[in-house]
Tab-separated table of C-alpha atoms in Angstrom:
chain	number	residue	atom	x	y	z
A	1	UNK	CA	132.584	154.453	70.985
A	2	UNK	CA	132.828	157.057	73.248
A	3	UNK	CA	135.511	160.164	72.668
A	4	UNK	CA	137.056	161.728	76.071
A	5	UNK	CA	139.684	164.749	76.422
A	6	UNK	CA	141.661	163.100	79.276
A	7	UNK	CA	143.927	160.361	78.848
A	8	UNK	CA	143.052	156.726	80.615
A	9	UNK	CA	145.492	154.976	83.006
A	10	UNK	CA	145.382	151.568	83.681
A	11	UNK	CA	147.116	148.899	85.455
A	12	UNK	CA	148.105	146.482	82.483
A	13	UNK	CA	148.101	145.605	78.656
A	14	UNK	CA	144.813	143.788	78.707
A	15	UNK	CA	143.025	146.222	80.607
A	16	UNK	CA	144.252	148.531	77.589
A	17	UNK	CA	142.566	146.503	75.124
A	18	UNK	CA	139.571	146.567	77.031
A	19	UNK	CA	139.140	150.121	77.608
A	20	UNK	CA	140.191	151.025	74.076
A	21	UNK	CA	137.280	149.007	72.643
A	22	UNK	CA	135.068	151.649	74.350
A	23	UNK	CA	137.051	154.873	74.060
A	24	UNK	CA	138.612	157.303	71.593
A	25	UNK	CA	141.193	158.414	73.171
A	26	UNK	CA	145.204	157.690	74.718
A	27	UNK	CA	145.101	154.186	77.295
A	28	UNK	CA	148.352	153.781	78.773
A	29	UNK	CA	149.416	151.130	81.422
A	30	UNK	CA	151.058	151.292	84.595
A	31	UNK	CA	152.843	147.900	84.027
A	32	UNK	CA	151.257	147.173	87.951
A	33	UNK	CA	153.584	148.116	90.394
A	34	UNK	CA	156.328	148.762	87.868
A	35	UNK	CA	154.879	152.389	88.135
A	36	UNK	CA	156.837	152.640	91.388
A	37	UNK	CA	160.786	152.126	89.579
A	38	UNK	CA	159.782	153.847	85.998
A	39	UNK	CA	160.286	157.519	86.317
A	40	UNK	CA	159.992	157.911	82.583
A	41	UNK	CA	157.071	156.152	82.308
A	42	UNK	CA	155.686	158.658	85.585
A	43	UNK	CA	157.311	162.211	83.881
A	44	UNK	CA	154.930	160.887	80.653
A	45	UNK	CA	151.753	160.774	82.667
A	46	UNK	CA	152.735	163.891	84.211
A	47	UNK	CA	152.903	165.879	80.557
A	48	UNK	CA	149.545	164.129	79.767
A	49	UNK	CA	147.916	165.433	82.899
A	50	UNK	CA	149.224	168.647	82.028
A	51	UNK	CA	148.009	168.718	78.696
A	52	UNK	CA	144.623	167.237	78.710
A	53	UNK	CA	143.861	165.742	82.264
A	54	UNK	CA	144.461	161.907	83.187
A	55	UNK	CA	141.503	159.980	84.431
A	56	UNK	CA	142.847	156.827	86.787
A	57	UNK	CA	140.553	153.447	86.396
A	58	UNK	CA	142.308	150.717	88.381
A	59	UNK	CA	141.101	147.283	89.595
A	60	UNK	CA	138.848	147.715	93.222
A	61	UNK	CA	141.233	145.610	94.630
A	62	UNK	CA	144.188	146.461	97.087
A	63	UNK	CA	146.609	146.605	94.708
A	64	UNK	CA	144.725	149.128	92.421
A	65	UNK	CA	143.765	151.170	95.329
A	66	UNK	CA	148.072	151.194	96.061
A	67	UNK	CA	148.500	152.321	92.431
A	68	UNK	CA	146.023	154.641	92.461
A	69	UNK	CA	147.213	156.285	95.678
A	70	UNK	CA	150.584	156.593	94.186
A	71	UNK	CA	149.615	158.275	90.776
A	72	UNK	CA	147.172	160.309	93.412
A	73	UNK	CA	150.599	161.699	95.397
A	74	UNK	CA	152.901	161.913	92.207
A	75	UNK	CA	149.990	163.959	90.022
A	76	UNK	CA	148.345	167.474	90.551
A	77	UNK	CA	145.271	167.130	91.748
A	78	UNK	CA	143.400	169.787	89.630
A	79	UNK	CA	144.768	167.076	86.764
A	80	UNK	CA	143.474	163.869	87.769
A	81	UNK	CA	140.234	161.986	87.908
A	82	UNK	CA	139.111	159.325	89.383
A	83	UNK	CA	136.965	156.586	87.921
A	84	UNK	CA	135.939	153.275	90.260
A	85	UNK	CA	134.583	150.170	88.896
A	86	UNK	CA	132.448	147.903	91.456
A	87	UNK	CA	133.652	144.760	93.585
A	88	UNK	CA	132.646	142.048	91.520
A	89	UNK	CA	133.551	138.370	92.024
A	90	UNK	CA	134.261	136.181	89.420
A	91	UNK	CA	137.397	135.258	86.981
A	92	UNK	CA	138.202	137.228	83.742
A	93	UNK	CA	138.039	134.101	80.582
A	94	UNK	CA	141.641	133.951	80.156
A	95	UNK	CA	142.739	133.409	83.432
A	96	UNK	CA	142.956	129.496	84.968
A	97	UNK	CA	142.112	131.287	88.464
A	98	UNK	CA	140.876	133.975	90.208
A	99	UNK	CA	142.962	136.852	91.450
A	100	UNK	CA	144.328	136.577	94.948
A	101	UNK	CA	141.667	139.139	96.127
A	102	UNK	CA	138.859	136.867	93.511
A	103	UNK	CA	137.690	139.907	92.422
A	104	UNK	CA	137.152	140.669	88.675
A	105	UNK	CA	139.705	143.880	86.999
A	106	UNK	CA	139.075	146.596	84.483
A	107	UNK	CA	139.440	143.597	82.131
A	108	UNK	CA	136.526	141.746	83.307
A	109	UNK	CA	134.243	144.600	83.585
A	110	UNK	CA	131.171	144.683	80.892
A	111	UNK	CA	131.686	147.758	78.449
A	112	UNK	CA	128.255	149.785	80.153
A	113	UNK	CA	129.835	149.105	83.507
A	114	UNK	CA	133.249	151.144	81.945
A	115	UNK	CA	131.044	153.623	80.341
A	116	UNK	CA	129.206	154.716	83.503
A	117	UNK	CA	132.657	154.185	85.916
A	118	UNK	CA	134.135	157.007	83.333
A	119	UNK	CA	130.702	159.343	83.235
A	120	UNK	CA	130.422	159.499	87.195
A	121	UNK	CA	134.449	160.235	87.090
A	122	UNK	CA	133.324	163.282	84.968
A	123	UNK	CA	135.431	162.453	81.901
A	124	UNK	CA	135.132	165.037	79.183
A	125	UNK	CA	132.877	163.767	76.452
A	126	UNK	CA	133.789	165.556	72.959
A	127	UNK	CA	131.053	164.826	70.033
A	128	UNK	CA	132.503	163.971	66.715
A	129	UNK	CA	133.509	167.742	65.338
A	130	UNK	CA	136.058	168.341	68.532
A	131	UNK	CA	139.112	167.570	68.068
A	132	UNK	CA	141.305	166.061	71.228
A	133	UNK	CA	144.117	168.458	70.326
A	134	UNK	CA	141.594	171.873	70.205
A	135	UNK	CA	142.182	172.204	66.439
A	136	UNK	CA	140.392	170.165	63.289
A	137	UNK	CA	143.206	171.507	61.197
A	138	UNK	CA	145.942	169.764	62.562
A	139	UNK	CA	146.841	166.633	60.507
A	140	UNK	CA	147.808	163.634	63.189
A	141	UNK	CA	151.355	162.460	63.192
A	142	UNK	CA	150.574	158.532	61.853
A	143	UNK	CA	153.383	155.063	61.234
A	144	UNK	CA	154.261	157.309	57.512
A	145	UNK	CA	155.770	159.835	59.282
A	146	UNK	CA	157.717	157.651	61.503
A	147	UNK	CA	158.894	155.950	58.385
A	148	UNK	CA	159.223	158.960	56.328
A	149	UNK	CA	161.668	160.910	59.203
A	150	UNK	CA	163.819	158.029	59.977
A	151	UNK	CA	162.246	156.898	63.122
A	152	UNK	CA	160.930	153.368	61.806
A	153	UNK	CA	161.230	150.660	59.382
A	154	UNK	CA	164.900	151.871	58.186
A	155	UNK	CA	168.865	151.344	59.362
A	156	UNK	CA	169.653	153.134	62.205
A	157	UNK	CA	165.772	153.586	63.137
A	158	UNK	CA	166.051	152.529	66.538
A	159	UNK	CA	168.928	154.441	67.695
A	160	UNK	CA	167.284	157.795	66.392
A	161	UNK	CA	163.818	156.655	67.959
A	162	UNK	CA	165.765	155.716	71.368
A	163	UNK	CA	167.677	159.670	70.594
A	164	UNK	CA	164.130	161.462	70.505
A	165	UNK	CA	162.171	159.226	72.935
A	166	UNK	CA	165.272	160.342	75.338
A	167	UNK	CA	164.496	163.858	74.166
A	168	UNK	CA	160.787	164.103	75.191
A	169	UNK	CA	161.274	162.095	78.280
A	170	UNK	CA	159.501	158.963	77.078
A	171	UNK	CA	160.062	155.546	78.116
A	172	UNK	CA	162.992	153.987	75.873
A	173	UNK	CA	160.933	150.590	75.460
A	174	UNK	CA	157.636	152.675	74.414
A	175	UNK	CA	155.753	151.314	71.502
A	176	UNK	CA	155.272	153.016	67.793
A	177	UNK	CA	151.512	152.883	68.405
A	178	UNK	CA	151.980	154.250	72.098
A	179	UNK	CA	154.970	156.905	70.857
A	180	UNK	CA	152.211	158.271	68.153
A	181	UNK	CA	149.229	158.711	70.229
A	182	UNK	CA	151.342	160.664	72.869
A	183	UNK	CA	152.798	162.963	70.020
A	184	UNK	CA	149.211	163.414	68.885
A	185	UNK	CA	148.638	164.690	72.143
A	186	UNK	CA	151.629	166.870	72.959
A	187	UNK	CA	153.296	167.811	70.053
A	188	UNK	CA	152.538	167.534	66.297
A	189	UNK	CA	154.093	166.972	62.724
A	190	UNK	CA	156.245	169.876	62.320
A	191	UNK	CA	157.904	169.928	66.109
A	192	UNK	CA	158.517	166.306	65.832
A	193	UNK	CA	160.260	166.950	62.647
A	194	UNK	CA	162.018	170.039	63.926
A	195	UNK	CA	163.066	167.485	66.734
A	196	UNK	CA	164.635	165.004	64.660
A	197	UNK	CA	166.640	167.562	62.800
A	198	UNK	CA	168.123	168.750	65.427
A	199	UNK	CA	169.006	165.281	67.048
A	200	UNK	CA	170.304	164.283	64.072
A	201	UNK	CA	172.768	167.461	64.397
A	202	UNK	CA	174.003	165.865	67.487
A	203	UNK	CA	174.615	163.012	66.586
């Protein structure tokens, strides 16, 4: 598995999976052309670039090249790669049918195909003793701190998750495994508890 600085954007949930079971580090999906409507979801990427860089790996088809174009107007250049995977023509496994354009996605791509679409995009290879965040002795926000502030598993957890994803920006419908790899990222243990204190205040 291969551990990159910059955050990956895709187009959907299964090109997610795909990409994750090749690199260490934040996937997040456009939701396709949902990208266009969701200026949460657009304001996250933004703080991502920011922080550590994006690198953009959409389908070669039109509609990827659309997306792509977009994130290319909405993002600072100086913060955004670019990786390309080749036309290829076939149908991904779980699909009755190819796609309109009958070319295969980020999904259908072989993992050595992904790997050398991300090293020709100049993604930021870290070995094993860098950490993403610049600092080994920073202990990652994890589901037990959720739990342990409030923010999951408990009464009233999803109105105080709802309070701090409104807070930081972040897409109300964002998952706990999505919420805690973009805390990782941008914030850490004590901010996010500083956070919740002082939502709770307001409240």
């Amino acid at each position: 598995m291969i551990k990159i600085k910059e955050a990956i954007i895709v187009e959907g949930r299964y090109d997610v999976n795909t990409v994750k079971q090749l690199v260490d580090t934040i996937v997040l999906e456009t939701g396709g052309f949902r990208i266009f409507s969701d200026k949460e979801r657009l304001a996250m990427f933004r703080r991502l670039a920011q922080k550590r860089g994006l690198l953009i790996l959409t389908d070669s088809d039109g509609a990827g090249l659309v997306i792509r174009n977009y994130l290319k107007g909405a993002i600072p250049t100086s913060q955004v790669k670019h990786a390309y995977i080749p036309e290829i023509f076939g149908k991904e496994s779980r699909k009755r049918a190819p796609s309109k354009e009958g070319k295969l996605g980020v999904e259908g791509m072989k993992p050595e195909v992904l790997r050398t679409a991300l090293q020709r995009a100049g993604a930021t290879i870290l070995d094993n003793e860098t950490e993403q965040g610049g600092s080994a002795s920073v202990k990652p926000i994890c589901k037990a701190d959720l739990y342990a502030l409030g923010l999951s598993g408990r009464p009233g957890s999803e109105h105080l998750r709802e309070q701090v994803l409104h807070e930081l920006a972040l897409p109300s419908h964002l998952s706990a495994n999505a919420l805690i790899e973009f805390l990782n990222v941008v914030s850490n243990l004590n901010e996010l508890t500083a956070l919740v204190e002082e939502v709770r205040k307001k409240s």
